[in-house]
mmCIF file of C-alpha atoms in Angstrom:
data_model
loop_
_atom_site.group_PDB
_atom_site.id
_atom_site.type_symbol
_atom_site.label_atom_id
_atom_site.label_comp_id
_atom_site.label_asym_id
_atom_site.label_seq_id
_atom_site.Cartn_x
_atom_site.Cartn_y
_atom_site.Cartn_z
ATOM 1 C CA UNK B 1459 -12.736 158.291 4.304
ATOM 2 C CA UNK B 1460 -14.737 160.222 6.937
ATOM 3 C CA UNK B 1461 -11.728 160.277 9.254
ATOM 4 C CA UNK B 1462 -9.569 161.583 6.425
ATOM 5 C CA UNK B 1463 -12.028 164.396 5.753
ATOM 6 C CA UNK B 1464 -12.003 165.362 9.408
ATOM 7 C CA UNK B 1465 -8.225 165.461 9.475
ATOM 8 C CA UNK B 1466 -8.248 167.646 6.369
ATOM 9 C CA UNK B 1467 -10.818 169.938 7.957
ATOM 10 C CA UNK B 1468 -8.766 170.164 11.156
ATOM 11 C CA UNK B 1469 -5.651 170.982 9.140
ATOM 12 C CA UNK B 1470 -7.455 173.759 7.241
ATOM 13 C CA UNK B 1471 -8.882 175.229 10.456
ATOM 14 C CA UNK B 1472 -5.444 175.152 12.104
ATOM 15 C CA UNK B 1473 -3.702 176.798 9.141
ATOM 16 C CA UNK B 1474 -6.389 179.489 8.969
ATOM 17 C CA UNK B 1475 -6.210 180.241 12.697
ATOM 18 C CA UNK B 1476 -2.410 180.356 12.788
ATOM 19 C CA UNK B 1477 -2.430 182.568 9.673
ATOM 20 C CA UNK B 1478 -4.817 185.013 11.343
ATOM 21 C CA UNK B 1479 -2.703 184.997 14.490
ATOM 22 C CA UNK B 1480 0.426 185.807 12.484
ATOM 23 C CA UNK B 1481 -1.430 188.458 10.483
ATOM 24 C CA UNK B 1482 -1.335 191.108 13.205
ATOM 25 C CA UNK B 1483 2.430 191.074 13.937
ATOM 26 C CA UNK B 1484 3.111 191.119 10.185
ATOM 27 C CA UNK B 1485 0.696 194.038 9.747
ATOM 28 C CA UNK B 1486 2.365 195.908 12.603
ATOM 29 C CA UNK B 1487 5.654 195.808 10.689
ATOM 30 C CA UNK B 1488 3.951 197.064 7.511
ATOM 31 C CA UNK B 1489 2.387 200.033 9.284
ATOM 32 C CA UNK B 1490 5.852 201.510 9.701
ATOM 33 C CA UNK B 1491 5.934 202.053 5.931
ATOM 34 C CA UNK B 1492 2.371 202.517 4.616
ATOM 35 C CA UNK B 1493 -1.027 203.646 5.887
ATOM 36 C CA UNK B 1494 -3.372 200.982 7.253
ATOM 37 C CA UNK B 1495 -6.069 201.821 4.673
ATOM 38 C CA UNK B 1496 -3.730 201.201 1.743
ATOM 39 C CA UNK B 1497 -2.446 198.064 3.427
ATOM 40 C CA UNK B 1498 -6.013 196.734 3.355
ATOM 41 C CA UNK B 1499 -6.590 197.240 -0.375
ATOM 42 C CA UNK B 1500 -3.074 196.081 -1.326
ATOM 43 C CA UNK B 1501 -3.607 192.782 0.468
ATOM 44 C CA UNK B 1502 -7.112 192.049 -0.826
ATOM 45 C CA UNK B 1503 -7.207 193.242 -4.444
ATOM 46 C CA UNK B 1504 -4.814 190.413 -5.482
ATOM 47 C CA UNK B 1505 -6.871 187.934 -3.410
ATOM 48 C CA UNK B 1506 -10.040 189.048 -5.228
ATOM 49 C CA UNK B 1507 -8.357 188.521 -8.607
ATOM 50 C CA UNK B 1508 -7.052 185.073 -7.627
ATOM 51 C CA UNK B 1509 -10.423 183.903 -6.312
ATOM 52 C CA UNK B 1510 -12.216 185.334 -9.359
ATOM 53 C CA UNK B 1511 -10.014 183.241 -11.664
ATOM 54 C CA UNK B 1512 -10.575 180.103 -9.557
ATOM 55 C CA UNK B 1513 -14.347 180.701 -9.490
ATOM 56 C CA UNK B 1514 -14.456 181.213 -13.251
ATOM 57 C CA UNK B 1515 -12.511 177.986 -13.835
ATOM 58 C CA UNK B 1516 -14.663 175.932 -11.450
ATOM 59 C CA UNK B 1517 -18.168 177.344 -11.886
ATOM 60 C CA UNK B 1518 -18.098 179.422 -15.043
ATOM 61 C CA UNK B 1519 -19.268 182.910 -15.920
ATOM 62 C CA UNK B 1520 -22.761 182.381 -14.499
ATOM 63 C CA UNK B 1521 -21.335 182.163 -10.966
ATOM 64 C CA UNK B 1522 -20.607 185.915 -11.033
ATOM 65 C CA UNK B 1523 -24.307 186.771 -11.314
ATOM 66 C CA UNK B 1524 -25.906 187.884 -8.057
ATOM 67 C CA UNK B 1525 -29.346 186.617 -9.136
ATOM 68 C CA UNK B 1526 -31.146 189.688 -7.822
ATOM 69 C CA UNK B 1527 -29.305 189.604 -4.506
ATOM 70 C CA UNK B 1528 -26.725 192.271 -5.235
ATOM 71 C CA UNK B 1529 -27.806 194.338 -2.236
ATOM 72 C CA UNK B 1530 -27.202 191.483 0.191
ATOM 73 C CA UNK B 1531 -23.876 190.613 -1.439
ATOM 74 C CA UNK B 1532 -22.796 194.250 -1.161
ATOM 75 C CA UNK B 1533 -23.916 194.451 2.485
ATOM 76 C CA UNK B 1534 -21.983 191.379 3.603
ATOM 77 C CA UNK B 1535 -18.999 192.338 1.464
ATOM 78 C CA UNK B 1536 -18.869 195.773 3.097
ATOM 79 C CA UNK B 1537 -19.189 194.240 6.580
ATOM 80 C CA UNK B 1538 -16.211 191.935 6.008
ATOM 81 C CA UNK B 1539 -13.885 193.703 3.616
ATOM 82 C CA UNK B 1540 -14.617 197.329 4.419
ATOM 83 C CA UNK B 1541 -15.758 197.586 8.041
ATOM 84 C CA UNK B 1542 -13.694 194.706 9.405
ATOM 85 C CA UNK B 1543 -10.507 195.195 7.436
ATOM 86 C CA UNK B 1544 -10.330 198.986 7.667
ATOM 87 C CA UNK B 1545 -11.277 199.160 11.341
ATOM 88 C CA UNK B 1546 -9.311 196.205 12.719
ATOM 89 C CA UNK B 1547 -5.986 197.482 11.355
ATOM 90 C CA UNK B 1548 -6.791 201.124 12.059
ATOM 91 C CA UNK B 1549 -7.543 200.325 15.698
ATOM 92 C CA UNK B 1550 -4.455 198.131 15.958
ATOM 93 C CA UNK B 1551 -2.214 200.884 14.638
ATOM 94 C CA UNK B 1552 -3.706 203.519 16.968
ATOM 95 C CA UNK B 1553 -2.981 201.314 20.000
ATOM 96 C CA UNK B 1554 0.680 200.746 19.098
ATOM 97 C CA UNK B 1555 2.423 197.551 20.239
ATOM 98 C CA UNK B 1556 -0.474 196.683 22.559
ATOM 99 C CA UNK B 1557 -2.800 196.831 19.569
ATOM 100 C CA UNK B 1558 -1.145 193.793 17.991
ATOM 101 C CA UNK B 1559 -2.266 191.524 20.821
ATOM 102 C CA UNK B 1560 -5.593 193.290 21.378
ATOM 103 C CA UNK B 1561 -6.574 192.998 17.704
ATOM 104 C CA UNK B 1562 -5.765 189.282 17.848
ATOM 105 C CA UNK B 1563 -7.790 188.864 21.030
ATOM 106 C CA UNK B 1564 -10.768 190.677 19.524
ATOM 107 C CA UNK B 1565 -10.556 188.343 16.519
ATOM 108 C CA UNK B 1566 -10.684 185.342 18.849
ATOM 109 C CA UNK B 1567 -13.728 186.793 20.609
ATOM 110 C CA UNK B 1568 -15.871 186.542 17.449
ATOM 111 C CA UNK B 1569 -17.852 183.533 18.798
ATOM 112 C CA UNK B 1570 -18.673 185.423 21.996
ATOM 113 C CA UNK B 1571 -19.661 188.593 20.138
ATOM 114 C CA UNK B 1572 -21.895 186.544 17.838
ATOM 115 C CA UNK B 1573 -23.783 185.273 20.913
ATOM 116 C CA UNK B 1574 -24.447 188.864 22.008
ATOM 117 C CA UNK B 1575 -25.516 189.812 18.471
ATOM 118 C CA UNK B 1576 -28.003 186.937 18.279
ATOM 119 C CA UNK B 1577 -29.318 187.952 21.708
ATOM 120 C CA UNK B 1578 -29.905 191.488 20.466
ATOM 121 C CA UNK B 1579 -31.604 190.353 17.249
ATOM 122 C CA UNK B 1580 -33.819 187.595 18.648
ATOM 123 C CA UNK B 1581 -34.333 188.884 22.219
ATOM 124 C CA UNK B 1582 -33.518 185.341 23.339
ATOM 125 C CA UNK B 1583 -31.259 185.532 26.360
ATOM 126 C CA UNK B 1584 -28.257 183.144 26.400
ATOM 127 C CA UNK B 1585 -28.075 180.775 29.346
ATOM 128 C CA UNK B 1586 -26.244 181.820 32.487
ATOM 129 C CA UNK B 1587 -23.194 179.661 31.791
ATOM 130 C CA UNK B 1588 -22.614 181.276 28.401
ATOM 131 C CA UNK B 1589 -22.991 184.753 29.882
ATOM 132 C CA UNK B 1590 -20.520 183.761 32.589
ATOM 133 C CA UNK B 1591 -17.961 182.665 29.994
ATOM 134 C CA UNK B 1592 -18.462 185.951 28.122
ATOM 135 C CA UNK B 1593 -17.802 187.748 31.410
ATOM 136 C CA UNK B 1594 -14.604 185.732 31.902
ATOM 137 C CA UNK B 1595 -13.441 186.667 28.412
ATOM 138 C CA UNK B 1596 -14.213 190.324 29.136
ATOM 139 C CA UNK B 1597 -12.052 190.145 32.287
ATOM 140 C CA UNK B 1598 -9.233 188.759 30.147
ATOM 141 C CA UNK B 1599 -9.538 191.660 27.705
ATOM 142 C CA UNK B 1600 -9.622 194.113 30.611
ATOM 143 C CA UNK B 1601 -6.392 192.658 32.016
ATOM 144 C CA UNK B 1602 -4.599 193.048 28.686
ATOM 145 C CA UNK B 1603 -5.925 196.582 28.173
ATOM 146 C CA UNK B 1604 -5.146 197.855 31.676
ATOM 147 C CA UNK B 1605 -1.994 195.791 32.307
ATOM 148 C CA UNK B 1606 -3.416 195.196 35.780
ATOM 149 C CA UNK B 1607 -3.264 198.895 36.664
ATOM 150 C CA UNK B 1608 -6.086 199.736 39.065
ATOM 151 C CA UNK B 1609 -5.799 203.406 38.118
ATOM 152 C CA UNK B 1610 -6.449 202.701 34.451
ATOM 153 C CA UNK B 1611 -9.552 204.927 34.414
ATOM 154 C CA UNK B 1612 -7.303 207.979 34.443
ATOM 155 C CA UNK B 1613 -5.845 207.009 31.051
ATOM 156 C CA UNK B 1614 -8.593 204.871 29.527
ATOM 157 C CA UNK B 1615 -9.813 207.824 27.421
ATOM 158 C CA UNK B 1616 -6.669 207.523 25.297
ATOM 159 C CA UNK B 1617 -7.517 203.909 24.429
ATOM 160 C CA UNK B 1618 -11.291 204.022 24.301
ATOM 161 C CA UNK B 1619 -11.641 205.234 20.711
ATOM 162 C CA UNK B 1620 -9.170 202.643 19.275
ATOM 163 C CA UNK B 1621 -10.894 199.891 21.283
ATOM 164 C CA UNK B 1622 -14.314 200.941 19.947
ATOM 165 C CA UNK B 1623 -12.854 200.919 16.415
ATOM 166 C CA UNK B 1624 -11.516 197.388 17.004
ATOM 167 C CA UNK B 1625 -14.886 196.236 18.310
ATOM 168 C CA UNK B 1626 -16.794 197.594 15.311
ATOM 169 C CA UNK B 1627 -14.265 195.923 13.028
ATOM 170 C CA UNK B 1628 -14.816 192.516 14.615
ATOM 171 C CA UNK B 1629 -18.569 193.143 14.705
ATOM 172 C CA UNK B 1630 -18.438 193.509 10.918
ATOM 173 C CA UNK B 1631 -16.794 190.103 10.565
ATOM 174 C CA UNK B 1632 -19.354 188.478 12.869
ATOM 175 C CA UNK B 1633 -22.189 189.831 10.700
ATOM 176 C CA UNK B 1634 -20.411 188.546 7.584
ATOM 177 C CA UNK B 1635 -19.927 185.096 9.125
ATOM 178 C CA UNK B 1636 -23.655 184.815 9.666
ATOM 179 C CA UNK B 1637 -24.372 185.815 6.073
ATOM 180 C CA UNK B 1638 -23.266 182.551 4.491
ATOM 181 C CA UNK B 1639 -26.401 180.795 5.768
ATOM 182 C CA UNK B 1640 -28.522 183.158 3.662
ATOM 183 C CA UNK B 1641 -26.941 181.762 0.484
ATOM 184 C CA UNK B 1642 -27.340 177.983 0.963
ATOM 185 C CA UNK B 1643 -27.507 177.314 -2.786
ATOM 186 C CA UNK B 1644 -24.176 179.077 -3.406
ATOM 187 C CA UNK B 1645 -20.807 177.373 -2.984
ATOM 188 C CA UNK B 1646 -18.399 178.640 -0.347
ATOM 189 C CA UNK B 1647 -16.061 179.820 -3.094
ATOM 190 C CA UNK B 1648 -18.818 181.789 -4.836
ATOM 191 C CA UNK B 1649 -20.012 183.549 -1.688
ATOM 192 C CA UNK B 1650 -16.436 184.366 -0.626
ATOM 193 C CA UNK B 1651 -15.451 185.671 -4.059
ATOM 194 C CA UNK B 1652 -18.494 187.838 -4.797
ATOM 195 C CA UNK B 1653 -18.617 189.423 -1.338
ATOM 196 C CA UNK B 1654 -14.886 190.085 -1.578
ATOM 197 C CA UNK B 1655 -15.196 191.749 -5.008
ATOM 198 C CA UNK B 1656 -18.063 193.980 -3.864
ATOM 199 C CA UNK B 1657 -16.476 194.711 -0.496
ATOM 200 C CA UNK B 1658 -12.945 195.504 -1.639
ATOM 201 C CA UNK B 1659 -14.353 197.582 -4.497
ATOM 202 C CA UNK B 1660 -16.183 199.728 -1.931
ATOM 203 C CA UNK B 1661 -13.067 199.898 0.240
ATOM 204 C CA UNK B 1662 -10.923 201.050 -2.685
ATOM 205 C CA UNK B 1663 -13.339 203.892 -3.450
ATOM 206 C CA UNK B 1664 -13.296 204.979 0.208
ATOM 207 C CA UNK B 1665 -9.493 204.902 0.402
ATOM 208 C CA UNK B 1666 -9.132 206.950 -2.797
ATOM 209 C CA UNK B 1667 -11.660 209.519 -1.555
ATOM 210 C CA UNK B 1668 -9.877 209.875 1.807
ATOM 211 C CA UNK B 1669 -6.611 210.333 -0.086
ATOM 212 C CA UNK B 1670 -8.095 213.097 -2.239
ATOM 213 C CA UNK B 1671 -9.360 214.750 0.944
ATOM 214 C CA UNK B 1672 -5.872 214.581 2.437
ATOM 215 C CA UNK B 1673 -6.853 212.250 5.273
ATOM 216 C CA UNK B 1674 -4.941 209.192 4.058
ATOM 217 C CA UNK B 1675 -1.291 209.317 3.031
ATOM 218 C CA UNK B 1676 -0.546 207.772 -0.358
ATOM 219 C CA UNK B 1677 2.339 205.282 0.010
ATOM 220 C CA UNK B 1678 5.610 205.662 -1.843
ATOM 221 C CA UNK B 1679 7.076 203.009 -4.086
ATOM 222 C CA UNK B 1680 9.887 202.543 -1.551
ATOM 223 C CA UNK B 1681 7.330 201.921 1.192
ATOM 224 C CA UNK B 1682 5.465 199.335 -0.873
ATOM 225 C CA UNK B 1683 8.735 197.616 -1.810
ATOM 226 C CA UNK B 1684 9.765 197.480 1.853
ATOM 227 C CA UNK B 1685 6.689 195.386 2.722
ATOM 228 C CA UNK B 1686 6.686 193.139 -0.353
ATOM 229 C CA UNK B 1687 7.189 189.978 1.713
ATOM 230 C CA UNK B 1688 4.560 191.082 4.242
ATOM 231 C CA UNK B 1689 2.045 191.518 1.417
ATOM 232 C CA UNK B 1690 2.999 188.164 -0.111
ATOM 233 C CA UNK B 1691 2.274 186.463 3.198
ATOM 234 C CA UNK B 1692 -0.976 188.374 3.694
ATOM 235 C CA UNK B 1693 -2.214 187.529 0.201
ATOM 236 C CA UNK B 1694 -1.384 183.810 0.297
ATOM 237 C CA UNK B 1695 -2.130 182.815 3.902
ATOM 238 C CA UNK B 1696 -4.635 185.114 5.698
ATOM 239 C CA UNK B 1697 -6.052 185.956 2.246
ATOM 240 C CA UNK B 1698 -6.631 183.021 -0.095
ATOM 241 C CA UNK B 1699 -5.859 180.022 2.129
ATOM 242 C CA UNK B 1700 -7.491 181.239 5.351
ATOM 243 C CA UNK B 1701 -10.575 182.762 3.721
ATOM 244 C CA UNK B 1702 -11.495 179.708 1.646
ATOM 245 C CA UNK B 1703 -9.871 177.134 3.936
ATOM 246 C CA UNK B 1704 -11.750 178.253 7.032
ATOM 247 C CA UNK B 1705 -15.124 178.146 5.296
ATOM 248 C CA UNK B 1706 -14.345 174.661 4.009
ATOM 249 C CA UNK B 1707 -13.209 173.567 7.481
ATOM 250 C CA UNK B 1708 -16.515 174.786 8.939
ATOM 251 C CA UNK B 1709 -18.366 172.755 6.295
ATOM 252 C CA UNK B 1710 -16.429 169.580 7.171
ATOM 253 C CA UNK B 1711 -16.131 169.908 10.936
ATOM 254 C CA UNK B 1712 -19.297 171.927 11.662
ATOM 255 C CA UNK B 1713 -19.058 175.280 13.492
ATOM 256 C CA UNK B 1714 -18.884 173.876 17.029
ATOM 257 C CA UNK B 1715 -15.715 171.906 16.200
ATOM 258 C CA UNK B 1716 -14.026 174.443 13.944
ATOM 259 C CA UNK B 1717 -14.437 177.243 16.505
ATOM 260 C CA UNK B 1718 -12.125 175.345 18.859
ATOM 261 C CA UNK B 1719 -9.246 176.273 16.558
ATOM 262 C CA UNK B 1720 -9.897 180.002 16.950
ATOM 263 C CA UNK B 1721 -7.998 179.778 20.250
ATOM 264 C CA UNK B 1722 -4.792 179.438 18.215
ATOM 265 C CA UNK B 1723 -5.172 183.052 17.003
ATOM 266 C CA UNK B 1724 -4.002 184.850 20.183
ATOM 267 C CA UNK B 1725 -1.551 182.059 21.003
ATOM 268 C CA UNK B 1726 0.174 182.526 17.641
ATOM 269 C CA UNK B 1727 0.259 186.295 18.126
ATOM 270 C CA UNK B 1728 1.845 185.894 21.565
ATOM 271 C CA UNK B 1729 4.517 183.523 20.261
ATOM 272 C CA UNK B 1730 5.443 185.722 17.294
ATOM 273 C CA UNK B 1731 5.314 188.848 19.454
ATOM 274 C CA UNK B 1732 7.764 187.288 21.889
ATOM 275 C CA UNK B 1733 10.107 186.312 19.044
ATOM 276 C CA UNK B 1734 9.942 189.830 17.590
ATOM 277 C CA UNK B 1735 10.877 191.311 20.942
ATOM 278 C CA UNK B 1736 7.603 192.938 21.929
ATOM 279 C CA UNK B 1737 7.452 193.760 25.636
ATOM 280 C CA UNK B 1738 4.790 191.346 26.862
ATOM 281 C CA UNK B 1739 4.014 191.342 30.582
ATOM 282 C CA UNK B 1740 2.837 188.398 32.648
ATOM 283 C CA UNK B 1741 -0.572 190.070 32.838
ATOM 284 C CA UNK B 1742 -0.812 189.805 29.026
ATOM 285 C CA UNK B 1743 -0.366 186.047 29.254
ATOM 286 C CA UNK B 1744 -2.847 185.772 32.136
ATOM 287 C CA UNK B 1745 -5.475 187.812 30.282
ATOM 288 C CA UNK B 1746 -5.000 185.751 27.122
ATOM 289 C CA UNK B 1747 -5.325 182.561 29.184
ATOM 290 C CA UNK B 1748 -8.650 183.779 30.587
ATOM 291 C CA UNK B 1749 -9.937 184.418 27.068
ATOM 292 C CA UNK B 1750 -8.817 181.029 25.745
ATOM 293 C CA UNK B 1751 -10.309 179.306 28.801
ATOM 294 C CA UNK B 1752 -13.613 181.117 28.246
ATOM 295 C CA UNK B 1753 -13.701 180.021 24.590
ATOM 296 C CA UNK B 1754 -12.926 176.394 25.429
ATOM 297 C CA UNK B 1755 -15.364 176.203 28.338
ATOM 298 C CA UNK B 1756 -18.140 177.744 26.277
ATOM 299 C CA UNK B 1757 -17.450 175.258 23.477
ATOM 300 C CA UNK B 1758 -17.647 172.345 25.916
ATOM 301 C CA UNK B 1759 -20.884 173.745 27.351
ATOM 302 C CA UNK B 1760 -22.418 174.032 23.873
ATOM 303 C CA UNK B 1761 -21.464 170.412 23.194
ATOM 304 C CA UNK B 1762 -23.195 169.376 26.417
ATOM 305 C CA UNK B 1763 -26.364 171.250 25.411
ATOM 306 C CA UNK B 1764 -26.348 169.649 21.956
ATOM 307 C CA UNK B 1765 -25.907 166.151 23.431
ATOM 308 C CA UNK B 1766 -28.713 166.772 25.931
ATOM 309 C CA UNK B 1767 -31.028 168.010 23.187
ATOM 310 C CA UNK B 1768 -30.170 165.012 20.984
ATOM 311 C CA UNK B 1769 -30.870 162.604 23.869
ATOM 312 C CA UNK B 1770 -34.184 164.327 24.598
ATOM 313 C CA UNK B 1771 -35.215 164.104 20.937
ATOM 314 C CA UNK B 1772 -34.254 160.432 20.887
ATOM 315 C CA UNK B 1773 -36.383 159.730 23.961
ATOM 316 C CA UNK B 1774 -39.397 161.558 22.479
ATOM 317 C CA UNK B 1775 -39.017 159.636 19.214
ATOM 318 C CA UNK B 1776 -38.773 156.348 21.130
ATOM 319 C CA UNK B 1777 -41.954 157.212 23.052
ATOM 320 C CA UNK B 1778 -43.883 157.929 19.840
ATOM 321 C CA UNK B 1779 -42.539 154.739 18.309
ATOM 322 C CA UNK B 1780 -43.888 152.670 21.238
ATOM 323 C CA UNK B 1781 -47.269 154.407 21.022
ATOM 324 C CA UNK B 1782 -47.540 153.634 17.306
ATOM 325 C CA UNK B 1783 -46.662 150.015 18.017
ATOM 326 C CA UNK B 1784 -49.409 149.691 20.640
ATOM 327 C CA UNK B 1785 -51.937 151.415 18.368
ATOM 328 C CA UNK B 1786 -51.147 148.988 15.579
ATOM 329 C CA UNK B 1787 -51.985 146.157 17.994
ATOM 330 C CA UNK B 1788 -55.245 147.820 18.960
ATOM 331 C CA UNK B 1789 -54.226 148.502 22.534
ATOM 332 C CA UNK B 1790 -53.244 151.843 23.948
ATOM 333 C CA UNK B 1791 -51.689 151.616 27.387
ATOM 334 C CA UNK B 1792 -53.425 153.413 30.204
ATOM 335 C CA UNK B 1793 -51.717 156.446 31.645
ATOM 336 C CA UNK B 1794 -51.739 156.712 35.417
ATOM 337 C CA UNK B 1795 -51.824 160.220 36.764
ATOM 338 C CA UNK B 1796 -50.945 160.500 40.415
ATOM 339 C CA UNK B 1797 -52.520 163.390 42.179
ATOM 340 C CA UNK B 1798 -50.757 164.534 45.242
#
């Protein structure tokens, strides 16, 4: 039964990661017809309605109460479904074809960015190996951004703002991912649904206000119809299945195992990009390889640290167990201290 659960968790993590990897090429096609801001609300309003119905059926009306934690729900909802979703697609669109791969890469870098965030919040410096893997991932991103051009500084100003927008988008998702631990008594479905409702509600207000100000172009019916299949995919896979499926996979597999599957995000984007005819250079593949290698090596290093800590705890427990046994017999062994 345990093995079956693990296989189910692995399947959910794989589907979620592949869905996220396919999300960016699909979005790139949609941006030819509608604005990125409207794309965000069109893909998530139906997801919010679907999850709300499922939550009502499974947990009842009481599950929609925030229990005095509306501020926290709103904060994490805004981080995920306003900051992340508006910024990640906005940055992708500003970067053009390169943005499709870069947005995917930034998504895959969430584990690394979370390490830096924890460092900033706790002032606890990561170990040197982890920092080295983050550096390797950064080199990979640099290769994709610059295409290996040593004179990239002369044109980096044209990409800096979109890259900063991408980073803040992913930063929002990292903050959201850490928020689930603050609601241990809530189900995954409840946390996902309520944060989505609050977040996409905020996003909708922002999009409407930017439209009234003339900053965001309102899509035409023809434009929406042209991306109907794109939206269907985005709603079903990166929306409902990936959002709930990933959280369930993390619950089954634990974070250290589920994060291995995040490497499929840029791989999927590369494969679909190649099929769609995007001009991908060898340096794009090399940079992506560096990032995937950094993610895998860091995961293996974290496993090593966890095993070492578990072994140390086991040895300490064994030592205390022997002491208690000797005390129960009325004899405590002498401890020899060598002075040198």
